[in-house]
PDB file of C-alpha atoms in Angstrom:
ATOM      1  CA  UNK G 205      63.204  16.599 -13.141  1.00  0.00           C
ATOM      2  CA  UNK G 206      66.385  16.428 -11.146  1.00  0.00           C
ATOM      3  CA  UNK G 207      69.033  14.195 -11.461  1.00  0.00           C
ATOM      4  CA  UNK G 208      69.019  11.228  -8.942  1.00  0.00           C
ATOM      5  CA  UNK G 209      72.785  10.703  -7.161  1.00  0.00           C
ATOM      6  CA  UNK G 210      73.396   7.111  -7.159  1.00  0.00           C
ATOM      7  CA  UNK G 211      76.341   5.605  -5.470  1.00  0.00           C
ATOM      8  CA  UNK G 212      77.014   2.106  -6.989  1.00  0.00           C
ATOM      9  CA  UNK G 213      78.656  -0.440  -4.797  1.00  0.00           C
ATOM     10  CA  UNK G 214      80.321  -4.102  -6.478  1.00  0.00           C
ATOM     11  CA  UNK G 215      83.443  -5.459  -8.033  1.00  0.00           C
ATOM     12  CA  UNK G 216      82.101  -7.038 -10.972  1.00  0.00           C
ATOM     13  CA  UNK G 217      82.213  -5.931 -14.719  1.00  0.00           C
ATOM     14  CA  UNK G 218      78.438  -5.980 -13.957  1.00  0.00           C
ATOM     15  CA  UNK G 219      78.959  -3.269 -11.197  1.00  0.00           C
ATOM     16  CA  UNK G 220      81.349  -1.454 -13.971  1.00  0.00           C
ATOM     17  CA  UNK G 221      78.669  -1.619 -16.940  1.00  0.00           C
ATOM     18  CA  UNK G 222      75.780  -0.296 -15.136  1.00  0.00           C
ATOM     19  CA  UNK G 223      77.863   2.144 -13.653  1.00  0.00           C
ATOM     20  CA  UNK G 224      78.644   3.237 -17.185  1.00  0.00           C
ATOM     21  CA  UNK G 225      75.568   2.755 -18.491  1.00  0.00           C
ATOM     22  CA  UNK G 226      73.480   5.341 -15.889  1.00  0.00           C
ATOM     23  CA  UNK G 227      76.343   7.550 -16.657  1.00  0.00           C
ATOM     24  CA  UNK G 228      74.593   8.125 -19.788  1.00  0.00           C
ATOM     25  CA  UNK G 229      71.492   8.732 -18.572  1.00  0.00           C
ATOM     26  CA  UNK G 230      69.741  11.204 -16.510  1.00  0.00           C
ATOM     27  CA  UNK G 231      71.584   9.794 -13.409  1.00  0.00           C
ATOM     28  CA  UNK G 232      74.338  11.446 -11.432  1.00  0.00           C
ATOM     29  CA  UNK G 233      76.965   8.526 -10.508  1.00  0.00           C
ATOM     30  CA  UNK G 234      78.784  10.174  -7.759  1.00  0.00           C
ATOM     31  CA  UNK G 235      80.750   7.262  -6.846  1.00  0.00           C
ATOM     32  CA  UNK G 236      81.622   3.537  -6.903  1.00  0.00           C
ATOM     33  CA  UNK G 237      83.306   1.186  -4.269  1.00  0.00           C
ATOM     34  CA  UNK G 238      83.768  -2.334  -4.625  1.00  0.00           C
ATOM     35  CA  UNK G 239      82.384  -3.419  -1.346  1.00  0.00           C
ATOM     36  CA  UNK G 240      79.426  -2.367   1.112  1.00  0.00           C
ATOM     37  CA  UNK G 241      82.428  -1.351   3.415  1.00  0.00           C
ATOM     38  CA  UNK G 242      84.320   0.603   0.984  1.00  0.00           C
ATOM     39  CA  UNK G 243      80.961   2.449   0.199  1.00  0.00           C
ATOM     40  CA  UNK G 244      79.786   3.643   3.770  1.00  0.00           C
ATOM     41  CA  UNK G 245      82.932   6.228   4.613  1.00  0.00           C
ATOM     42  CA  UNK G 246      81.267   7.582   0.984  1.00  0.00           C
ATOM     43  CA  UNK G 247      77.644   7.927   2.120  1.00  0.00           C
ATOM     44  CA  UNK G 248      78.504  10.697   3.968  1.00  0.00           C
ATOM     45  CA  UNK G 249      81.355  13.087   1.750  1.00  0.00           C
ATOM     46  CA  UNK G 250      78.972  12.005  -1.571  1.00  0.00           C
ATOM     47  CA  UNK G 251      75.726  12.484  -0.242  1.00  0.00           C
ATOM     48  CA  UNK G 252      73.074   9.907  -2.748  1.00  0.00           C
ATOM     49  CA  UNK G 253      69.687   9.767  -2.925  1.00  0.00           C
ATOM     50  CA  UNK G 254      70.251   5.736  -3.698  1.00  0.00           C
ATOM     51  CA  UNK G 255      72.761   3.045  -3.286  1.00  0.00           C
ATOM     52  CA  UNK G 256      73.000   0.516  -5.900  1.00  0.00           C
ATOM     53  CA  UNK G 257      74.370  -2.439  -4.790  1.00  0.00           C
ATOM     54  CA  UNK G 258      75.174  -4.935  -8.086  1.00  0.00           C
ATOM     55  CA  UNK G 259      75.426  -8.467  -8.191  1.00  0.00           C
ATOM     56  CA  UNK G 260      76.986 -10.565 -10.318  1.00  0.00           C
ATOM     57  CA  UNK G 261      75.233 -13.373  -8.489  1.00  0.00           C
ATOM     58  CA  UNK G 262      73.172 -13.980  -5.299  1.00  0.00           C
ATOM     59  CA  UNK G 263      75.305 -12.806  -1.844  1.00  0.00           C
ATOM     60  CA  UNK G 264      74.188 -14.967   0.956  1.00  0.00           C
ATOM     61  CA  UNK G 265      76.059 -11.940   3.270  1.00  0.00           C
ATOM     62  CA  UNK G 266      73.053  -8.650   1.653  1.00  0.00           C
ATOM     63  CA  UNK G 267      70.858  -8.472   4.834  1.00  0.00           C
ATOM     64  CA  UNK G 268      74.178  -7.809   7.051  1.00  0.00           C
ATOM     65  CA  UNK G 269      74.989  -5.157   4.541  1.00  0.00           C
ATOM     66  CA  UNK G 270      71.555  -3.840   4.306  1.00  0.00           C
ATOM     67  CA  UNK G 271      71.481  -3.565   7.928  1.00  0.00           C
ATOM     68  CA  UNK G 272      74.507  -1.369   8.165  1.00  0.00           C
ATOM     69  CA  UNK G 273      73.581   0.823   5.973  1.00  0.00           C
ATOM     70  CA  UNK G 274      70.194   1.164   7.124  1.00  0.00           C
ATOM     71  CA  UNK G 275      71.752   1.730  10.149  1.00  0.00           C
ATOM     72  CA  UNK G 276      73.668   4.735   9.452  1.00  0.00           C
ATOM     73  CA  UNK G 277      71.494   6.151   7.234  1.00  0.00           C
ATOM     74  CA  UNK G 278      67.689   5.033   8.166  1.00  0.00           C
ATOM     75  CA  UNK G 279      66.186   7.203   4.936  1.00  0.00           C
ATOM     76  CA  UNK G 280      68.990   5.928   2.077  1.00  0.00           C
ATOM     77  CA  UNK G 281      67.432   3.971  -0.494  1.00  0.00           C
ATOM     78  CA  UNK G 282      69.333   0.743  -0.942  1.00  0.00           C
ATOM     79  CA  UNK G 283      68.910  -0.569  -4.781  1.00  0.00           C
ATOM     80  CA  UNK G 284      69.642  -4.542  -5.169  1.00  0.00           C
ATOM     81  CA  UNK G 285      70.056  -4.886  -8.530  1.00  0.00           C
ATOM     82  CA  UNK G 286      70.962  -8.713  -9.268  1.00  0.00           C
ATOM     83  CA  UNK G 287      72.480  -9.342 -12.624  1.00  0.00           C
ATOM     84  CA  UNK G 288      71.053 -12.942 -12.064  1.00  0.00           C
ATOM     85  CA  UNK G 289      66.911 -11.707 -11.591  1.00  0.00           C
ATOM     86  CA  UNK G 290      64.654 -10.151 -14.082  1.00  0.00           C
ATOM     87  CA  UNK G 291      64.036  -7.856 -10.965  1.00  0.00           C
ATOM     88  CA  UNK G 292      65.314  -4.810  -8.726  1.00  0.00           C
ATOM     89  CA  UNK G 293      64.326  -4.943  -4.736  1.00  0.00           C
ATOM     90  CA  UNK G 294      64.352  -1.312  -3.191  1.00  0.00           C
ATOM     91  CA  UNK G 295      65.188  -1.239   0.242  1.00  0.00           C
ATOM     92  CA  UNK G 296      64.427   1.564   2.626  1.00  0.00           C
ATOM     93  CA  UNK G 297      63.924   0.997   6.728  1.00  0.00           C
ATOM     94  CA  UNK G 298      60.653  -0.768   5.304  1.00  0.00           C
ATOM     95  CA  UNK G 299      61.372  -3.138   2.362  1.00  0.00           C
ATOM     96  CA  UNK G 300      59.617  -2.312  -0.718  1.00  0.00           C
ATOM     97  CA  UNK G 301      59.491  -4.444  -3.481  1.00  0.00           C
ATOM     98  CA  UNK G 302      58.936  -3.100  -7.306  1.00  0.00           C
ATOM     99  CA  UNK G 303      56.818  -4.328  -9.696  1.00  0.00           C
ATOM    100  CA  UNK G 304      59.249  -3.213 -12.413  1.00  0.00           C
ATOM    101  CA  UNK G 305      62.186  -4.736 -13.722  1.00  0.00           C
ATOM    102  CA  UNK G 306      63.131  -0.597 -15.147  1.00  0.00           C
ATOM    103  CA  UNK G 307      65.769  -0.221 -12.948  1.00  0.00           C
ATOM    104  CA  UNK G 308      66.094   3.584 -14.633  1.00  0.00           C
ATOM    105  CA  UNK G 309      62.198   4.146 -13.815  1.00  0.00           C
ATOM    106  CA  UNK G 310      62.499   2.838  -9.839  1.00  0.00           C
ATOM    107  CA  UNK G 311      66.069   5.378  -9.774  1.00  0.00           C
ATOM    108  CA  UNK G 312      63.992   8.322 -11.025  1.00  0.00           C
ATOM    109  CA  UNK G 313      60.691   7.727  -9.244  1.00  0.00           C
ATOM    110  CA  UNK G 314      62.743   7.873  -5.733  1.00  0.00           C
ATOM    111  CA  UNK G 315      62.595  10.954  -3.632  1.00  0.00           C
ATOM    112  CA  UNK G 316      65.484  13.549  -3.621  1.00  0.00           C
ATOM    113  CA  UNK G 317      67.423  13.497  -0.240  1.00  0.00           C
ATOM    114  CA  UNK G 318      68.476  16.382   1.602  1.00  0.00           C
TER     115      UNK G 318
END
């Protein structure tokens, strides 16, 4: 199977860790920024299948940044990975929840972009 390209967006040694830590693993990192605006002049030169966005804690200000996004890019898969939950939400135009705290298993199971 194909590598997925993940962009990961946060500030945190959280954001830093995982970023690290997919690095080893089957997924392309093609990127970082520390915040949702930082990331979005990416989404276009870096091309991702997914966006990871990583929490150190809950972000009252997500649904404004899942909107732009979604926005821009209605078929991006947004991943909220909260360092605070034993859980991973995927967003797409329709939000999908997982079942699966794996957050390798929902990066690989997600379609390839073009």
């Amino acid at each position: 199977m194909e590598a997925r390209r993940v962009l990961v967006v946060g500030d945190s040694l959280f954001a830093e860790a995982l970023t690290q830590t997919l690095a080893k693993t089957a997924v392309e990192i093609v990127g970082s920024a520390p915040t949702p605006e930082a990331a979005l002049p990416l989404l276009k030169t870096k091309c991702p299948d997914a966006v990871i966005i990583a929490n150190a804690s809950a972000d009252p200000t997500m649904p404004t940044v899942f909107g732009q996004f979604l926005a821009a890019y209605p078929d991006l898969p947004i991943i909220c990975a909260n360092l605070g939950a034993n859980d991973i939400q995927i967003i797409t135009s329709q939000r999908v929840g997982t079942r699966s705290s794996d957050l390798l298993a929902a990066i690989t199971a997600l379609p390839k972009r073009s």
